[in-house]
Short mmCIF file of C-alpha atoms and ligand atoms in Angstrom, two decimals:
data_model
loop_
_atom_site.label_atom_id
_atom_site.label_comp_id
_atom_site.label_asym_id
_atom_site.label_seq_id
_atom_site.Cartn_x
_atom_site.Cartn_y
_atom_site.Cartn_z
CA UNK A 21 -121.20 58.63 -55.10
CA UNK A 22 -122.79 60.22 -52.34
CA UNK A 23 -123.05 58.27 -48.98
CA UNK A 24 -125.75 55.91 -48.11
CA UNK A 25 -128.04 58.01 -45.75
CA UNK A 26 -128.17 55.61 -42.85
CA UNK A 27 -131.46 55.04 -41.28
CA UNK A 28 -130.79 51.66 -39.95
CA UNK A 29 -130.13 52.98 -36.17
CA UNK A 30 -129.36 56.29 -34.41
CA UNK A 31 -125.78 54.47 -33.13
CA UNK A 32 -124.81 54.68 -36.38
CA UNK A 33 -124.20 58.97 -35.19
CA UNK A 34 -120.95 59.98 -35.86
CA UNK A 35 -119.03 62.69 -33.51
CA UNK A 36 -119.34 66.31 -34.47
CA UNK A 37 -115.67 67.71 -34.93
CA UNK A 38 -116.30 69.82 -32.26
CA UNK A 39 -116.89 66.83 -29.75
CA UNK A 40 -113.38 65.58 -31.72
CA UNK A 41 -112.12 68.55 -30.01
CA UNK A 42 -113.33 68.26 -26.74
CA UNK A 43 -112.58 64.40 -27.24
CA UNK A 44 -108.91 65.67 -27.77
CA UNK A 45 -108.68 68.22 -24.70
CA UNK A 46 -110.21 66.00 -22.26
CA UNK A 47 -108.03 65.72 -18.94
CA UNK A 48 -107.51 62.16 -18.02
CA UNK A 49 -106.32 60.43 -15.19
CA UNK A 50 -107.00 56.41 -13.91
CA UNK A 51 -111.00 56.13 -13.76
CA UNK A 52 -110.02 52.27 -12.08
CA UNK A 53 -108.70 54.52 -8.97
CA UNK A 54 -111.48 56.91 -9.46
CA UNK A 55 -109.06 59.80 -10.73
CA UNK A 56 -110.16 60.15 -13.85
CA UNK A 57 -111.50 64.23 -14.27
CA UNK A 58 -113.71 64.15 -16.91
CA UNK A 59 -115.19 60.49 -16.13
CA UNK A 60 -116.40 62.06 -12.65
CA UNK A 61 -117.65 65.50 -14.30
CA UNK A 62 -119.58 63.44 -16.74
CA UNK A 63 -121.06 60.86 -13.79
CA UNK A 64 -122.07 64.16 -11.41
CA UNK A 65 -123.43 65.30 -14.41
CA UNK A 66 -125.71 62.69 -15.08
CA UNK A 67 -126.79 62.06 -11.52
CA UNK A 68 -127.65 65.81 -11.52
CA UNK A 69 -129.55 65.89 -14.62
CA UNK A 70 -131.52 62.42 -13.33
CA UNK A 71 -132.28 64.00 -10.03
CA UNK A 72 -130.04 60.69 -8.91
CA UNK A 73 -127.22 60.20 -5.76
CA UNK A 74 -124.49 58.84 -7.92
CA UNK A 75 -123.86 57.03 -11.91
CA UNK A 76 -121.72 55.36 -13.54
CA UNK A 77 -119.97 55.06 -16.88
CA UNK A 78 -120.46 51.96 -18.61
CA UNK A 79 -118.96 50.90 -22.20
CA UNK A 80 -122.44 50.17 -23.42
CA UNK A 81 -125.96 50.62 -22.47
CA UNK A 82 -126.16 46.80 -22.25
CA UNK A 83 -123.82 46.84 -19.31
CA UNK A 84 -125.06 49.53 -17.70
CA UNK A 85 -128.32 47.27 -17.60
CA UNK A 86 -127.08 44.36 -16.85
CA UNK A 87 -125.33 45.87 -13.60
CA UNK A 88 -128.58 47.21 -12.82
CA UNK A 89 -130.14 44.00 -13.03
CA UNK A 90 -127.20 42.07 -10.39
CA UNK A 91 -127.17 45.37 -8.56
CA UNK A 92 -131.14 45.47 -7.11
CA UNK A 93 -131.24 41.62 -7.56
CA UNK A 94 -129.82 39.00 -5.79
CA UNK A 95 -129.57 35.34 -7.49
CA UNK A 96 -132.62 33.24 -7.91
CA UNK A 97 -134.64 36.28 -8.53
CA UNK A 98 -137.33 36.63 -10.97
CA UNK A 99 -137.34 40.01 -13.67
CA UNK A 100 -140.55 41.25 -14.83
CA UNK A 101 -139.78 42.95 -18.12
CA UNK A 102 -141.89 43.54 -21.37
CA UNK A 103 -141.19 40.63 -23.83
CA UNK A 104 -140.20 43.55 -26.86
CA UNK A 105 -138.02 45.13 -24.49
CA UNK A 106 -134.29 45.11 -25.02
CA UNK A 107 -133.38 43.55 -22.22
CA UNK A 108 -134.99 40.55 -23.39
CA UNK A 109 -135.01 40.55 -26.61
CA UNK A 110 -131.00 41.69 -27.61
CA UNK A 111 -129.24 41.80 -24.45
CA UNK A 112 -127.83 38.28 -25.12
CA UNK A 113 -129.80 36.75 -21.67
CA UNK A 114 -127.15 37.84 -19.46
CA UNK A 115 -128.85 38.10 -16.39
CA UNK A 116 -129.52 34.86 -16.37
CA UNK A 117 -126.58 33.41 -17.84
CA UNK A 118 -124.21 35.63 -15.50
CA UNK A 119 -126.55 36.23 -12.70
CA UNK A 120 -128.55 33.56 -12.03
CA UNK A 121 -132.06 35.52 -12.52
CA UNK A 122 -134.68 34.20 -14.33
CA UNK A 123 -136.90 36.20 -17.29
CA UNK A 124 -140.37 36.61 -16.67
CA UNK A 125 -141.50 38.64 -20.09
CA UNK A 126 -144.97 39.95 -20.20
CA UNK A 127 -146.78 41.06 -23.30
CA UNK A 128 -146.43 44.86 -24.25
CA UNK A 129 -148.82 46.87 -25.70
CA UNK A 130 -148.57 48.95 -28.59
CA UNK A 131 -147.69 52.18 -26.85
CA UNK A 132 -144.82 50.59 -24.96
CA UNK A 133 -146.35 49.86 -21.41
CA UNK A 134 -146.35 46.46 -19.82
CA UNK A 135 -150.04 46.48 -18.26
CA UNK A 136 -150.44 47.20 -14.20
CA UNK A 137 -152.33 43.95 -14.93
CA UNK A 138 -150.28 41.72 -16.54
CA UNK A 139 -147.63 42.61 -13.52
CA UNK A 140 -150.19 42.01 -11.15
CA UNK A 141 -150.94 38.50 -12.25
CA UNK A 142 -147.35 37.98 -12.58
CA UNK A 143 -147.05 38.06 -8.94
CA UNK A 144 -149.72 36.11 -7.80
CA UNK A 145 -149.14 33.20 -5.57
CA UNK A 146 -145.91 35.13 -4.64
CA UNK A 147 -145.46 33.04 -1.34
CA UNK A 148 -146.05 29.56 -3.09
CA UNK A 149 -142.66 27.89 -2.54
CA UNK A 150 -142.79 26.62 -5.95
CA UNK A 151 -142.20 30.05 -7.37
CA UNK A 152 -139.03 32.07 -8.44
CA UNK A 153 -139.81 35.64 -6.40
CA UNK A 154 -139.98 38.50 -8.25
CA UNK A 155 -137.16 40.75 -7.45
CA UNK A 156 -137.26 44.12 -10.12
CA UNK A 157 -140.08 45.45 -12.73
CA UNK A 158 -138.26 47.00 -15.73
CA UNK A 159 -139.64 49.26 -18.15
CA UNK A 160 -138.20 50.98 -21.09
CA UNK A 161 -138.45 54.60 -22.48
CA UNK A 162 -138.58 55.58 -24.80
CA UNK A 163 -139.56 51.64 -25.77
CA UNK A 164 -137.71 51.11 -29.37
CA UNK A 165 -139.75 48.31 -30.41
CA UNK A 166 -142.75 50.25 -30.43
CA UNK A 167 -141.79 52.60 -32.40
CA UNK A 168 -139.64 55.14 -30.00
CA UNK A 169 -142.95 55.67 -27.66
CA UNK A 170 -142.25 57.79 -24.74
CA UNK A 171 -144.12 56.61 -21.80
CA UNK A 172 -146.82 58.47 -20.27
CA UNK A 173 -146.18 60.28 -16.78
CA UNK A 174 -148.92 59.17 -15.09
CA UNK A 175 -148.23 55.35 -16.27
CA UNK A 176 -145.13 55.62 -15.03
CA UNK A 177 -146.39 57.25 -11.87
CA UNK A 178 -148.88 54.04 -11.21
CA UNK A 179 -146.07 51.90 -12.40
CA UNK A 180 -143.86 52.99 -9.57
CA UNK A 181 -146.72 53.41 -7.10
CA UNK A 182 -147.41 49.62 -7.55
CA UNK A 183 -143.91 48.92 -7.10
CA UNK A 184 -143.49 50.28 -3.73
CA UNK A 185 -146.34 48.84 -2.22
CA UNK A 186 -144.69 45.14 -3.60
CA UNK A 187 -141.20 46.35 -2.41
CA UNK A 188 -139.80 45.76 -5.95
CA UNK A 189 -137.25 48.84 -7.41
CA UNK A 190 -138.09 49.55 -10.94
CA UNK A 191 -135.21 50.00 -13.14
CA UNK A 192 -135.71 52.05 -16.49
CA UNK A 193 -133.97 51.36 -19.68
CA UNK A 194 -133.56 54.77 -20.58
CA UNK A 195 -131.53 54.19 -23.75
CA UNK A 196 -133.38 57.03 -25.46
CA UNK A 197 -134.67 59.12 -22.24
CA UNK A 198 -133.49 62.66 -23.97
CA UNK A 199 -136.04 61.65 -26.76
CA UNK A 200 -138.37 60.44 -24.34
CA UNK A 201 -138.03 64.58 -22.60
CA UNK A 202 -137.49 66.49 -25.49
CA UNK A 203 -140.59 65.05 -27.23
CA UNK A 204 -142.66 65.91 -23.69
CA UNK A 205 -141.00 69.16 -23.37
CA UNK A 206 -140.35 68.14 -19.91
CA UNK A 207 -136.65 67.67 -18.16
CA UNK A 208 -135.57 64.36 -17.72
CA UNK A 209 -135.67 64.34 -13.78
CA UNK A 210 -139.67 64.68 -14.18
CA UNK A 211 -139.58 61.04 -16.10
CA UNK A 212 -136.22 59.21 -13.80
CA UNK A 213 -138.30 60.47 -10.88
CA UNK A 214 -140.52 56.94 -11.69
CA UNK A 215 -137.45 54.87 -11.23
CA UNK A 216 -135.06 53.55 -8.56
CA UNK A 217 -132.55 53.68 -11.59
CA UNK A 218 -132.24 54.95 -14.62
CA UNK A 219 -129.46 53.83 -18.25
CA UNK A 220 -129.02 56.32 -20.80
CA UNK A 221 -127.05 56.09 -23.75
CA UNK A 222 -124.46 58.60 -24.92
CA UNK A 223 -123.66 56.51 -28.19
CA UNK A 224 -126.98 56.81 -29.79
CA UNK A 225 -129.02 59.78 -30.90
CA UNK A 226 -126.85 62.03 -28.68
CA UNK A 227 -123.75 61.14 -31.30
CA UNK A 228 -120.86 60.47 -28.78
CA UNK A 229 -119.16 57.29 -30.25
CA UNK A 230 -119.46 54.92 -27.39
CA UNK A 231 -120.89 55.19 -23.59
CA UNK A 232 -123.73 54.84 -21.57
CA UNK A 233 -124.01 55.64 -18.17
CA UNK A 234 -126.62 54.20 -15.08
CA UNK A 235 -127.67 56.22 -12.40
CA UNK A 236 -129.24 55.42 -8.53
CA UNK A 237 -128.73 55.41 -4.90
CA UNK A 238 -125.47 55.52 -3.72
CA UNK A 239 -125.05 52.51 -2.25
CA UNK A 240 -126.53 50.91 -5.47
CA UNK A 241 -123.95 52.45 -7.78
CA UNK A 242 -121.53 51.53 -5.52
CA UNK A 243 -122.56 47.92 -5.45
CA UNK A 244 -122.77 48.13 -9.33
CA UNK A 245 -118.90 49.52 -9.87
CA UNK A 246 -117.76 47.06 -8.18
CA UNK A 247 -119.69 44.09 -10.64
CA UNK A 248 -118.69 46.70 -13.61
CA UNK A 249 -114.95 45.60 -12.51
CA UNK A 250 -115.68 42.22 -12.27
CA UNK A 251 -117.61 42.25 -16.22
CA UNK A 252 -114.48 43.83 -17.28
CA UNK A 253 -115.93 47.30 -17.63
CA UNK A 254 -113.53 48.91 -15.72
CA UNK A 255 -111.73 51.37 -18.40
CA UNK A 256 -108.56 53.30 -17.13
CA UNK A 257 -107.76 57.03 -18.87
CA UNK A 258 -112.18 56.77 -19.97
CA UNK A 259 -112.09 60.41 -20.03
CA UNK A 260 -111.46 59.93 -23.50
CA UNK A 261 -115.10 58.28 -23.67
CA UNK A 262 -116.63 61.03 -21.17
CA UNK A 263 -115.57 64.20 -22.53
CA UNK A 264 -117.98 62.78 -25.48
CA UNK A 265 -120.43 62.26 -23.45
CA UNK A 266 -120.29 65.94 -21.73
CA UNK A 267 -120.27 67.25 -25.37
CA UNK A 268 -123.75 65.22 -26.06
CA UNK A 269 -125.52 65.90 -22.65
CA UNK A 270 -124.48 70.01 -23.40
CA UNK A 271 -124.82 70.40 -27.32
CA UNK A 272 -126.87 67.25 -28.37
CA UNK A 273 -130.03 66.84 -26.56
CA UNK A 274 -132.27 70.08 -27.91
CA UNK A 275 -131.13 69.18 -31.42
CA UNK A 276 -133.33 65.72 -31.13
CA UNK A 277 -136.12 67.41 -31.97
CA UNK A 278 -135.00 67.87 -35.42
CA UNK A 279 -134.78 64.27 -35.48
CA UNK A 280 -138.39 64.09 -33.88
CA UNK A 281 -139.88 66.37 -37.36
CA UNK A 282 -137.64 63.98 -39.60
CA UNK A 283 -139.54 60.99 -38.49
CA UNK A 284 -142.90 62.70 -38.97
CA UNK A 285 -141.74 63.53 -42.33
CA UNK A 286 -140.65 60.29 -43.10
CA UNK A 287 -143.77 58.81 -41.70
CA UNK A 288 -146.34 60.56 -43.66
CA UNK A 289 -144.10 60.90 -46.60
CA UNK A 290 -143.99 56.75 -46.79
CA UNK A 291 -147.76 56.91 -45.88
CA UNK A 292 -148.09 58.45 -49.62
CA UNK A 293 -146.47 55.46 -51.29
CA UNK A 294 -149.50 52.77 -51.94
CA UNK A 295 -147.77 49.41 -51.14
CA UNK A 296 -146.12 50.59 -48.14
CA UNK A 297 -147.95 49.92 -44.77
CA UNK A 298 -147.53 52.49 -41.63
CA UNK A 299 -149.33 52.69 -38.54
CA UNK A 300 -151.25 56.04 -39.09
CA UNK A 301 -150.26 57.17 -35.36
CA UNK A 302 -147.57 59.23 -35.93
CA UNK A 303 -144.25 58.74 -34.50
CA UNK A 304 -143.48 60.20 -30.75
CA UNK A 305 -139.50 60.58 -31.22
CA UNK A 306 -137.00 59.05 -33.95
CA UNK A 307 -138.12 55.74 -34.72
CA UNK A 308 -140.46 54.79 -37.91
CA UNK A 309 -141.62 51.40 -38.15
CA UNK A 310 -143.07 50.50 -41.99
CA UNK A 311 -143.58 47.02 -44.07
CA UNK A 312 -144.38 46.17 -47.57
CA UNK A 313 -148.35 45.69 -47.93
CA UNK A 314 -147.91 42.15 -50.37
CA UNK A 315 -146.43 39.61 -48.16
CA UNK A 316 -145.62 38.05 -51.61
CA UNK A 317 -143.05 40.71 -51.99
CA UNK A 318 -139.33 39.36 -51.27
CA UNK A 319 -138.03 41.79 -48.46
CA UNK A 320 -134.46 41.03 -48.79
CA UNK A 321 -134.99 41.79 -52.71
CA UNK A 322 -136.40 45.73 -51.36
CA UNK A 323 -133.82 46.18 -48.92
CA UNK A 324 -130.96 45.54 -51.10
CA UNK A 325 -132.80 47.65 -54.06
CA UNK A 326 -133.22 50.91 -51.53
CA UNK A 327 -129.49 49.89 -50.59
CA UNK A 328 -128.88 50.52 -54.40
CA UNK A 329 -130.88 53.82 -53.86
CA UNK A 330 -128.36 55.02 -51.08
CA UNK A 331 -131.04 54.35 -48.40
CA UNK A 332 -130.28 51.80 -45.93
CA UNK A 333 -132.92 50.78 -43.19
CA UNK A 334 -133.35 47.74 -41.22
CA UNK A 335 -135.15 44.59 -40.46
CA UNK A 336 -136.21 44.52 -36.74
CA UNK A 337 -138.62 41.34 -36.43
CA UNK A 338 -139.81 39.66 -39.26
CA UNK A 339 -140.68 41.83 -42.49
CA UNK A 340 -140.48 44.98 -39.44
CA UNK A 341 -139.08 47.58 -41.41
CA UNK A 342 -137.20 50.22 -39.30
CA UNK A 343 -135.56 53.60 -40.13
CA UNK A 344 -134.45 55.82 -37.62
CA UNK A 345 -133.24 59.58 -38.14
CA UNK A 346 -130.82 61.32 -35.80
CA UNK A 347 -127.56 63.72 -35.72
CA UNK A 348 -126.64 63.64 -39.70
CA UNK A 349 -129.84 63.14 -41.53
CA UNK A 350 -131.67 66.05 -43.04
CA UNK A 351 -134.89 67.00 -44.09
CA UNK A 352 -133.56 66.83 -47.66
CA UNK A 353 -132.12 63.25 -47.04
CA UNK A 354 -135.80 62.13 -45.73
CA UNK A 355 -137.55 63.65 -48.87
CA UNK A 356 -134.80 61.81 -51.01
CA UNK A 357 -135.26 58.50 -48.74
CA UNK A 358 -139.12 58.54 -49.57
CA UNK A 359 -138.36 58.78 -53.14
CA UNK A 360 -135.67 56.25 -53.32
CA UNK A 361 -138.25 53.63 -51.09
CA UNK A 362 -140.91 54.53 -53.83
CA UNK A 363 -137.96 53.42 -56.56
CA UNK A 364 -137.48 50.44 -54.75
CA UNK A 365 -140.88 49.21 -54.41
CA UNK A 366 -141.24 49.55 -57.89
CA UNK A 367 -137.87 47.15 -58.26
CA UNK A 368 -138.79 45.09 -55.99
CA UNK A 369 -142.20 44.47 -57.65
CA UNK A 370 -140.55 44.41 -61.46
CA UNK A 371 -138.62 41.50 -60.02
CA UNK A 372 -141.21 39.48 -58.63
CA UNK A 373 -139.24 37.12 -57.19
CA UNK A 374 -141.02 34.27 -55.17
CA UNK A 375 -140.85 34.62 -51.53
CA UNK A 376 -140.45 30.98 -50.56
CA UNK A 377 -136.81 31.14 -52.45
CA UNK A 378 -136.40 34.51 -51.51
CA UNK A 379 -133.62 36.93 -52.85
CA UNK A 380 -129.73 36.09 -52.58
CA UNK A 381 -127.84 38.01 -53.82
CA UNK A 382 -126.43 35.56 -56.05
CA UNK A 383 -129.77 35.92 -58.12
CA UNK A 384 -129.62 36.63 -61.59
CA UNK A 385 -133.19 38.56 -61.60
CA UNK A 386 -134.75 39.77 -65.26
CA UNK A 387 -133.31 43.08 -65.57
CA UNK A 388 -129.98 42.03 -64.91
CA UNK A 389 -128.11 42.38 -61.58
CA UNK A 390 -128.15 45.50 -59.93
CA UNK A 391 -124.62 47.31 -59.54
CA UNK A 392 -123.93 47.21 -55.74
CA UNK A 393 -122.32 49.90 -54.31
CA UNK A 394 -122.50 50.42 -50.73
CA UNK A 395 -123.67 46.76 -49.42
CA UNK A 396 -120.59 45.33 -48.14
CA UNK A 397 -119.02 42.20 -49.76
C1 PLP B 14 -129.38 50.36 -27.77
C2 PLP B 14 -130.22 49.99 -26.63
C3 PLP B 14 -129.70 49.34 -25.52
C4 PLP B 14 -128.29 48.80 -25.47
O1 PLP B 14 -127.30 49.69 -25.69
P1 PLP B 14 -125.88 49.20 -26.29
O2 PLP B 14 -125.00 50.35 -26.00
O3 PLP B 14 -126.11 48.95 -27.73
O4 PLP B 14 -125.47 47.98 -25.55
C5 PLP B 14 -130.54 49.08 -24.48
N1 PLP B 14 -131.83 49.43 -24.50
C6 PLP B 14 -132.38 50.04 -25.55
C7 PLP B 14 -133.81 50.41 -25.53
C8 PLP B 14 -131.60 50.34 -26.65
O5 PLP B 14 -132.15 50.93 -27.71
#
């Protein structure tokens, strides 16, 4: 049996053997005492690349967020972020519960921005001592929910014009930046340029198995080491975890925009299937958003049918369908996805199970049960 081909997330990526190797050779030392080698190559490297003073390794993107959050913010600040960002949505409301901030999440439009607007009324009545002050605007790019939409220069531009005039730092969530550049044909500098600070994750399309890493000023990444200690995030020989990350930022990044074509193949190859509902703007990077046109249709039934194809996606928001390609997927595996999603449907509708009970898979549907052979028990 041939392995699932796994478009649930791009941090699903795998290490190349050659990053193994690299992985393997890394020179380590104590990155607690700053002496780890290949932890401060990788951090130059990034603040280099980011046109950025200083960064810092973090085990996960969500880290390196959060200490960008407590970093530009002291407590009893307000955050202006999009309300389908990350950082509200799955980040598990840590600057609040660990730093005292409080969420303000304005609506996002379809192509990922948070309106000048919407910001602007958000900080009306600013000096009313009834109100939490606003302390930092985040964006994200490119913005996941929305379907991997790299943000527009010039947005960004008035974005960051607005936020000097308030005296508020804008932090990006940068978790997919490289897509954000590659689809733009533009270096990432151009886009981190728009920010006081930038995350970027190592772990996701760029295949290394775990990192992320925040850049800034630096007294700001100084500031933020220090809380990365106190979160726990302080790893000792993390050259281990850097040398990956040096293999992505070197061998990885032009390769996303093979990942790019996959998801245009995958969109208008699912745009084919009647039944299955796409937005007809084509993706910018690696994400495809889809859903099943009849509500009526049990979702849970059609995910664990294209399961039993060898396709996995995911369900991001309700009856959201998400499949993202990266490092690992091929053109071939797309074409056989769309088939296999076409085979599904067709399951899916066969069964015709009711919605209100939806699927378990306990069900004994009409054609019998299906043989399961990658879902996990
Ligand atoms: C994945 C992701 C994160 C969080 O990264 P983790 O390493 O999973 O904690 C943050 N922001 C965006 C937009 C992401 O896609």
């Amino acid at each position: 049996m041939k392995d699932p081909i796994d478009l649930r997330s791009d941090t699903v990526t795998l290490p190349p053997l050659n990053m193994r190797k690299a992985i393997a050779r890394a020179q380590l030392g104590d990155d607690v005492y700053g002496e780890d080698p290949t932890v401060n190559d990788l951090e130059r490297m990034v603040a280099r690349k980011l046109g950025k003073e200083a960064a810092l390794l973090t085990p996960s993107g969500t880290m390196a967020n959060l200490l960008a959050i407590l970093s530009h913010c002291s407590q009893r600040k307000r955050l202006l972020v999009g309300d389908l960002s990350d950082i509200w949505k799955w980040e598990a409301g840590g600057a609040s519960l660990l730093g005292g901030l409080v969420y303000d999440p304005l609506p996002t439009q379809p192509n990922g921005e948070i309106a000048i607007a919407a910001m602007e009324a958000a900080l009306y009545g600013e000096q009313d001592f009834q109100r939490v002050p606003a302390g930092l605007i985040c964006l994200e790019n490119t913005h996941c929910w929305c379907g991997g939409k790299a943000l527009s220069l010039e947005y960004l531009a008035r974005v960051y014009e607005f936020a000097q005039r308030r005296s508020l730092p804008v932090h990006m969530d940068g978790a997919r930046l490289f897509n954000a550049a590659v689809s733009m044909g533009m270096d990432v500098r151009q886009i981190a340029t728009f920010a006081d600070s930038v995350t970027i994750c190592l772990s996701k399309g760029l295949a290394a198995p775990v990192g992320s890493v925040l850049a800034g000023r630096s007294s700001f990444i100084n500031n933020a080491r220090r809380l990365r200690k106190m979160l726990g995030g302080g790893m000792r020989q993390a050259g281990i975890v850097a040398a990956g990350g040096i293999y992505s930022l070197e061998q990885m990044v032009d390769r996303l925009s093979e990942d790019h074509a996959n998801a245009l193949l995958l969109a208008q190859g699912l745009a084919e299937i009647p039944g299955i509902e796409i937005s007809l703007e084509l993706p910018h990077t690696n994400i495809v958003f889809f859903t099943l046109a009849d509500h009526e249709l049990s979702l849970k039934y059609f995910l664990y049918s294209l399961e039993n194809e060898g396709v996995r996606v995911s369900e991001l928001g309700r009856r959201r369908l998400r499949a993202v390609t990266h490092y690992g997927v091929s053109p071939e595996d797309i074409k056989f996805a769309v088939e296999a999603v076409g085979r599904a449907l067709a399951r899916t509708r066969a069964a015709a199970l009711p919605v209100a009970e939806d699927f378990q898979p306990w069900h004994q549907e009409a054609e019998g049960p299906l043989e399961m052979t990658t879902l996990v028990p």
